[in-house]
XYZ file of C-alpha atoms in Angstrom:
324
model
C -38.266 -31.481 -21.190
C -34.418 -32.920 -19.984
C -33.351 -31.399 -23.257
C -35.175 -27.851 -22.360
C -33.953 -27.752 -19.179
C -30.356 -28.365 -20.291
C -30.484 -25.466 -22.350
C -31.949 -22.941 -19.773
C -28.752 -24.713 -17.575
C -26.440 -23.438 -20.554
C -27.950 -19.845 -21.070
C -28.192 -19.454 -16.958
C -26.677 -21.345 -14.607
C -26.819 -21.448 -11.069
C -24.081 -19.819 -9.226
C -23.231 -20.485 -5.773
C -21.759 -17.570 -3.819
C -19.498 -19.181 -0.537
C -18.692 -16.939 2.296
C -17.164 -17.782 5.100
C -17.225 -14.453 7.586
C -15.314 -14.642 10.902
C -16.184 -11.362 13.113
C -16.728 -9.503 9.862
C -19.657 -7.422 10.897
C -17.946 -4.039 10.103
C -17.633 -4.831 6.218
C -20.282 -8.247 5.482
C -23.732 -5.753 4.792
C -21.223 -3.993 2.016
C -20.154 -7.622 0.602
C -24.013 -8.701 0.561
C -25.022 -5.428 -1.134
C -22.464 -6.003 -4.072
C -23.791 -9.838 -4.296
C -27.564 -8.563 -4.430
C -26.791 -5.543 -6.562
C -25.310 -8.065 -9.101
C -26.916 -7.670 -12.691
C -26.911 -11.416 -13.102
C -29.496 -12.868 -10.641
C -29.619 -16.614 -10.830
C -27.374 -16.882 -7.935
C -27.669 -18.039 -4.068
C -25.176 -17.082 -1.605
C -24.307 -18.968 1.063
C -22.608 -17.634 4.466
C -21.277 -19.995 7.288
C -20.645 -17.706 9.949
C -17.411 -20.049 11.164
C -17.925 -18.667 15.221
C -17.830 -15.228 15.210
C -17.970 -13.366 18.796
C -19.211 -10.334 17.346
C -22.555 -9.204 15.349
C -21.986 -11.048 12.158
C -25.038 -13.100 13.335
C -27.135 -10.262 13.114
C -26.069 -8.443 10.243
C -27.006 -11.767 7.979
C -30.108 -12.360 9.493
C -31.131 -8.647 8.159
C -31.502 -9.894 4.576
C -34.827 -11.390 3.728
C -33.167 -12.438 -0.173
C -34.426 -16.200 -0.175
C -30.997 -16.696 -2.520
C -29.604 -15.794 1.029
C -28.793 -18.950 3.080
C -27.010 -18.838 6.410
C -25.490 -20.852 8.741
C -23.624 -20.898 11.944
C -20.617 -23.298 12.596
C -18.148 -23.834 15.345
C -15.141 -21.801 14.541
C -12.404 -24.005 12.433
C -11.304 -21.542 10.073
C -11.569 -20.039 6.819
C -10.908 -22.988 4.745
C -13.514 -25.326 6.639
C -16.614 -22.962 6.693
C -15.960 -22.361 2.500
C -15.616 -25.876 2.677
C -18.950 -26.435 4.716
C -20.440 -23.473 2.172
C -19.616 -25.733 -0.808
C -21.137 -28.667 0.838
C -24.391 -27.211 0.790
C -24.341 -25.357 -2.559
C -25.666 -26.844 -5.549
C -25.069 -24.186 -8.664
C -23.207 -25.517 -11.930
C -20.342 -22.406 -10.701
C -18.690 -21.888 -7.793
C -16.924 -18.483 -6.565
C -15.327 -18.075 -3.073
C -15.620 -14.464 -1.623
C -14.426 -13.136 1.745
C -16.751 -11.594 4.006
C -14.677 -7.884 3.831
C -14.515 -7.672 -0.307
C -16.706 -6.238 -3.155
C -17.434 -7.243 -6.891
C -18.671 -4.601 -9.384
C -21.633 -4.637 -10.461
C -21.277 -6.838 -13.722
C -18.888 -8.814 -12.268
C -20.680 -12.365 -12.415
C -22.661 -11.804 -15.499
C -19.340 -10.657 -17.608
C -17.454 -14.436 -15.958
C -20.329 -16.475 -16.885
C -20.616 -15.407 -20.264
C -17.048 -16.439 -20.771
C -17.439 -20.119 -19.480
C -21.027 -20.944 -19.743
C -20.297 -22.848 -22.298
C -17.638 -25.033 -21.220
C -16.866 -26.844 -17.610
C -13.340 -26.824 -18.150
C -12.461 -23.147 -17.991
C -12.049 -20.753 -15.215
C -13.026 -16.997 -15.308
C -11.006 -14.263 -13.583
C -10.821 -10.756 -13.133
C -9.522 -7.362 -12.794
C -8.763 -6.284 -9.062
C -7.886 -3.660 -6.784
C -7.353 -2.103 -3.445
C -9.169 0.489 -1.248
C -7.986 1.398 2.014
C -9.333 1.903 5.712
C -12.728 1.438 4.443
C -13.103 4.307 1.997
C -14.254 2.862 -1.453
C -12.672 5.920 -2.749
C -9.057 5.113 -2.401
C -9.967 2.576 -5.087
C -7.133 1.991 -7.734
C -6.633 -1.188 -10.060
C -3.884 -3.114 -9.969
C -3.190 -4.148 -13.605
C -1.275 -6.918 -14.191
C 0.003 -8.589 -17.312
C -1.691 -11.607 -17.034
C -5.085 -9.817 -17.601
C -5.908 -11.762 -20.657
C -6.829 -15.621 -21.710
C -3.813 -17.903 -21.034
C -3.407 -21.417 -20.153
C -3.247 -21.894 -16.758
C 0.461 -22.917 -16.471
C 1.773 -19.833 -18.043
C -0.970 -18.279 -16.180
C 1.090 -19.248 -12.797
C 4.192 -18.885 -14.040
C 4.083 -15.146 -15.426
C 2.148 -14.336 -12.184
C 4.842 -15.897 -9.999
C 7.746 -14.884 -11.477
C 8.414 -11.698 -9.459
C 7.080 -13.612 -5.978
C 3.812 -14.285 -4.075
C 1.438 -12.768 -6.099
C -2.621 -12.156 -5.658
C -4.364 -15.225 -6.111
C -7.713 -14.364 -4.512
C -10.506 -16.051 -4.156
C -13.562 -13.794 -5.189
C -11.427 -13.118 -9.053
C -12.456 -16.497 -9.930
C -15.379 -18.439 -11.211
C -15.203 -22.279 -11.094
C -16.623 -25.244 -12.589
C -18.189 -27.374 -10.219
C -16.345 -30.187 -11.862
C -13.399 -28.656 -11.840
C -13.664 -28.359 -7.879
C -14.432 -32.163 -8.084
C -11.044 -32.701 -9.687
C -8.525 -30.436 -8.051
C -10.332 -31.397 -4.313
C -11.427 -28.491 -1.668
C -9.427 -26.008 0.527
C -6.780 -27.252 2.697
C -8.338 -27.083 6.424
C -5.121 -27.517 7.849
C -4.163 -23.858 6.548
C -4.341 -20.580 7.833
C -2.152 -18.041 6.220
C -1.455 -18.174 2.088
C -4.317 -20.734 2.427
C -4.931 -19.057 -1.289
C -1.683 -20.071 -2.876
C -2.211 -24.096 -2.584
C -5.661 -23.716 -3.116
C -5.431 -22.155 -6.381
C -2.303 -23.382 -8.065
C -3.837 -26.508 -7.510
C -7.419 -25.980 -8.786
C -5.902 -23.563 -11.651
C -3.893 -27.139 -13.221
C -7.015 -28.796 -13.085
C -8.513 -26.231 -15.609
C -8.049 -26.208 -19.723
C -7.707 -22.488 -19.763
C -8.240 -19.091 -17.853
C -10.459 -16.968 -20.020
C -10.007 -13.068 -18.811
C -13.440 -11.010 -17.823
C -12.687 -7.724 -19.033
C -15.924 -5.926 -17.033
C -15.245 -7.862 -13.627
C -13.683 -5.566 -10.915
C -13.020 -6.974 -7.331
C -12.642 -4.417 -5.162
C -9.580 -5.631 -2.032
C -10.135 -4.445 1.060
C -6.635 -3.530 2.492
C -5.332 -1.987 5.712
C -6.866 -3.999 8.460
C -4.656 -4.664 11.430
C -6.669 -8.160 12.187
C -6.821 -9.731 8.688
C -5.378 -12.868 8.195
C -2.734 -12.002 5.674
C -1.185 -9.743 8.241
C -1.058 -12.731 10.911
C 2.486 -14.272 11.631
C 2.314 -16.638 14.793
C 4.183 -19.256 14.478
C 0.634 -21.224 13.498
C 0.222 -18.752 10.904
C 3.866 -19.354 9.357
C 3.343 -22.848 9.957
C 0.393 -22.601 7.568
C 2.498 -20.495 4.969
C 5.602 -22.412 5.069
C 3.085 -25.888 4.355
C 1.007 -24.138 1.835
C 4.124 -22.606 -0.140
C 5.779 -26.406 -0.119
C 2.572 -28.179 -1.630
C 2.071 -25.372 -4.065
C 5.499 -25.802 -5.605
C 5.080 -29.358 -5.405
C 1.658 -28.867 -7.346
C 3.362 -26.629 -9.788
C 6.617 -28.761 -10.220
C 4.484 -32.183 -10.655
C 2.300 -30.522 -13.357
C 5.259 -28.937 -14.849
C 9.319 -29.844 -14.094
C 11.228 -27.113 -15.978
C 13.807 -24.162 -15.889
C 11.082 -21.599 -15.486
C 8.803 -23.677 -13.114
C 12.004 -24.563 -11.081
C 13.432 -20.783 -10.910
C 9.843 -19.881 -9.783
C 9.961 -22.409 -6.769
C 13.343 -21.494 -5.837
C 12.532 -17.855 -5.917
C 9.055 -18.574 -3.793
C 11.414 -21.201 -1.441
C 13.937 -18.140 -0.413
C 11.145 -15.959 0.318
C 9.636 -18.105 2.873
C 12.882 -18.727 3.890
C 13.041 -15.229 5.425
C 9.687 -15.138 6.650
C 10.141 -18.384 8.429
C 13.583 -17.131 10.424
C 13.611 -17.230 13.278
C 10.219 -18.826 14.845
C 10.216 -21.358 12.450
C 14.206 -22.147 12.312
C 14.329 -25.748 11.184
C 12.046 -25.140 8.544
C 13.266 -22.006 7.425
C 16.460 -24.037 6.647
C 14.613 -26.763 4.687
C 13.459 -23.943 2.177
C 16.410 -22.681 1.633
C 18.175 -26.019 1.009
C 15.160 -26.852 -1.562
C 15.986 -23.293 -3.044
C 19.234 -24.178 -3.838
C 18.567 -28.150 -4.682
C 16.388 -26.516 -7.956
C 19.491 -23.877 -8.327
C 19.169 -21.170 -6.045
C 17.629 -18.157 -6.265
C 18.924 -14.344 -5.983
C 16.187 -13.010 -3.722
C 17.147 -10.387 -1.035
C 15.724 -9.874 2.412
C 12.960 -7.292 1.395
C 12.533 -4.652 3.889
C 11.907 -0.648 4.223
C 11.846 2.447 6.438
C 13.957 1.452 10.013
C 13.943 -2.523 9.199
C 15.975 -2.026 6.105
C 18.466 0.500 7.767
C 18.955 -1.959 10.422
C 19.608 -5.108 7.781
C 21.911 -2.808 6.475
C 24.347 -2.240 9.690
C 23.915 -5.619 10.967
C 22.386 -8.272 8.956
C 18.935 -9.824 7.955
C 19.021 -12.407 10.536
C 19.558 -9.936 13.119
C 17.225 -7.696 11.992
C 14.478 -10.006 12.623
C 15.402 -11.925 15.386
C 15.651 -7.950 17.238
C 11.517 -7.457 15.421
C 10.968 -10.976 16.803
C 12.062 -9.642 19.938
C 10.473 -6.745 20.284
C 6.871 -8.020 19.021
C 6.431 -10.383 22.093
């Protein structure tokens, strides 16, 4: 019987959906639909509604799906309630989707035919973005590293021209893989993402590329956490982009690895200046302790016409100014 059972476990696992939804009552029936409309089925989907103030209660609560379980926390952020999801999930994969984003059809069944039969690999995917809620803005987003790699050259090819997309819903996990690498940072808000997943990434054998799998991004929303910057929210992103490179640099000490970190250092160097002035400084001297990097103050439109007559650091202390 053990030995039947372990071969149903092989052919179809269990996979546990986690979705924490904060206030997401405008998009979460959409996300649901995409989960249910999935043409692999052995799956159960759990939502911790982390607090929300608006209807999210009641949206869940619509769906009778006994794969459907939902629960209602305190609000302590995104990384707690997918933390809190995973504590009560018990499939043999994990994936983490946001409340707000949609998978194609196929999308599990084409991830865990690549890695059913091995614990040691993660799946991911091809994504996109669609705008102010209409599906029909759709366009992918291809990007080189849309094939198998390792997942150190994985990281590095992504990284090398910045932050790149590292989100959660492209990936399918091992549960022991999530054993190894540890859960999501609760202390982190903003880029919670980039720690997360460098971190679980070097804890995998290999990234194995789901041709089929489309997630579908849903951009352009004024209150999403990637568009956040109090200083709590750059406090989270100048933490998680420090323990990333850290991750990255412990794994892996080289040229390419260093140049990557330097690169990703100066960045958050601007973004920190000037709410975050002490440790905008720190990045920049750990930029230039693994030799510097060339990045430029990126900026368009009025912003870049004003770095141009008087300086980056003006530039945003002036935005600073005018945003409070």
């Amino acid at each position: 019987m053990d030995k039947i059972f372990l071969q149903s476990e092989m052919a179809n696992p269990l996979v546990s959906i986690c979705m924490p939804a904060y206030n997401a009552a405008l998009y979460i029936d959409d996300a649901i639909n995409s989960v249910l409309a999935q043409s692999y089925q052995n799956f159960e989907l759990i939502i911790v509604n982390d607090g929300s103030t608006d209807e999210t209660a009641a949206h869940t609560t619509r769906f009778k799906d006994k794969r459907i379980k939902t629960f209602i926390t305190e609000n302590r952020g995104q990384c707690a309630a997918a933390n809190f999801a995973f504590s009560k999930s018990s499939g043999r994969f994990i994936k983490f989707m946001d409340a707000d984003d949609l998978i194609s059809p196929g999308f599990i069944q084409a991830q865990v035919e690549l890695i059913s039969d091995n614990d040691n690999f993660i799946a991911s995917a091809k994504w996109g973005r669609f705008y102010h809620n209409d599906i029909k803005t759709f366009k992918l987003n291809p990007e080189s590293v849309w094939r198998d790699m390792k997942p150190i050259d994985w990281l590095v090819e992504s990284l090398a021209e910045g932050p790149n997309m590292m989100q959660c819903a492209l990936w399918l996990i091992p549960r022991p893989v999530l054993q190894n690498s540890g859960l999501w940072d609760e202390s982190l808000s903003l880029i919670n993402d980039f720690e997360f997943f460098i971190r679980v990434l070097l804890c995998a054998e290999k990234i194995k590329f789901a041709e089929n799998a489309i997630l579908y991004y849903r951009s352009g929303m004024n209150d999403s956490l990637s568009k956040q910057k109090s200083k709590k929210a750059l406090y989270s992103g100048y933490h998680s982009t420090r323990r990333g490179c850290e991750h990255l640099l412990n794994y892996e000490n080289s040229e390419r690895t260093r140049r990557i970190c330097a690169d990703l250092y100066k960045v958050w160097h601007f973004e920190c200046y000037p709410v975050l002035r002490e440790e905008s400084l720190t990045l920049l001297q750990l930029s230039e302790a693994l030799g510097g990097s060339r990045r430029k103050f990126e900026c368009g439109g009025f912003t870049k016409l004003l770095n141009f007559f008087i300086g980056w650091k003006w530039t945003k202390r002036l935005k600073h100014f005018a945003s409070r």
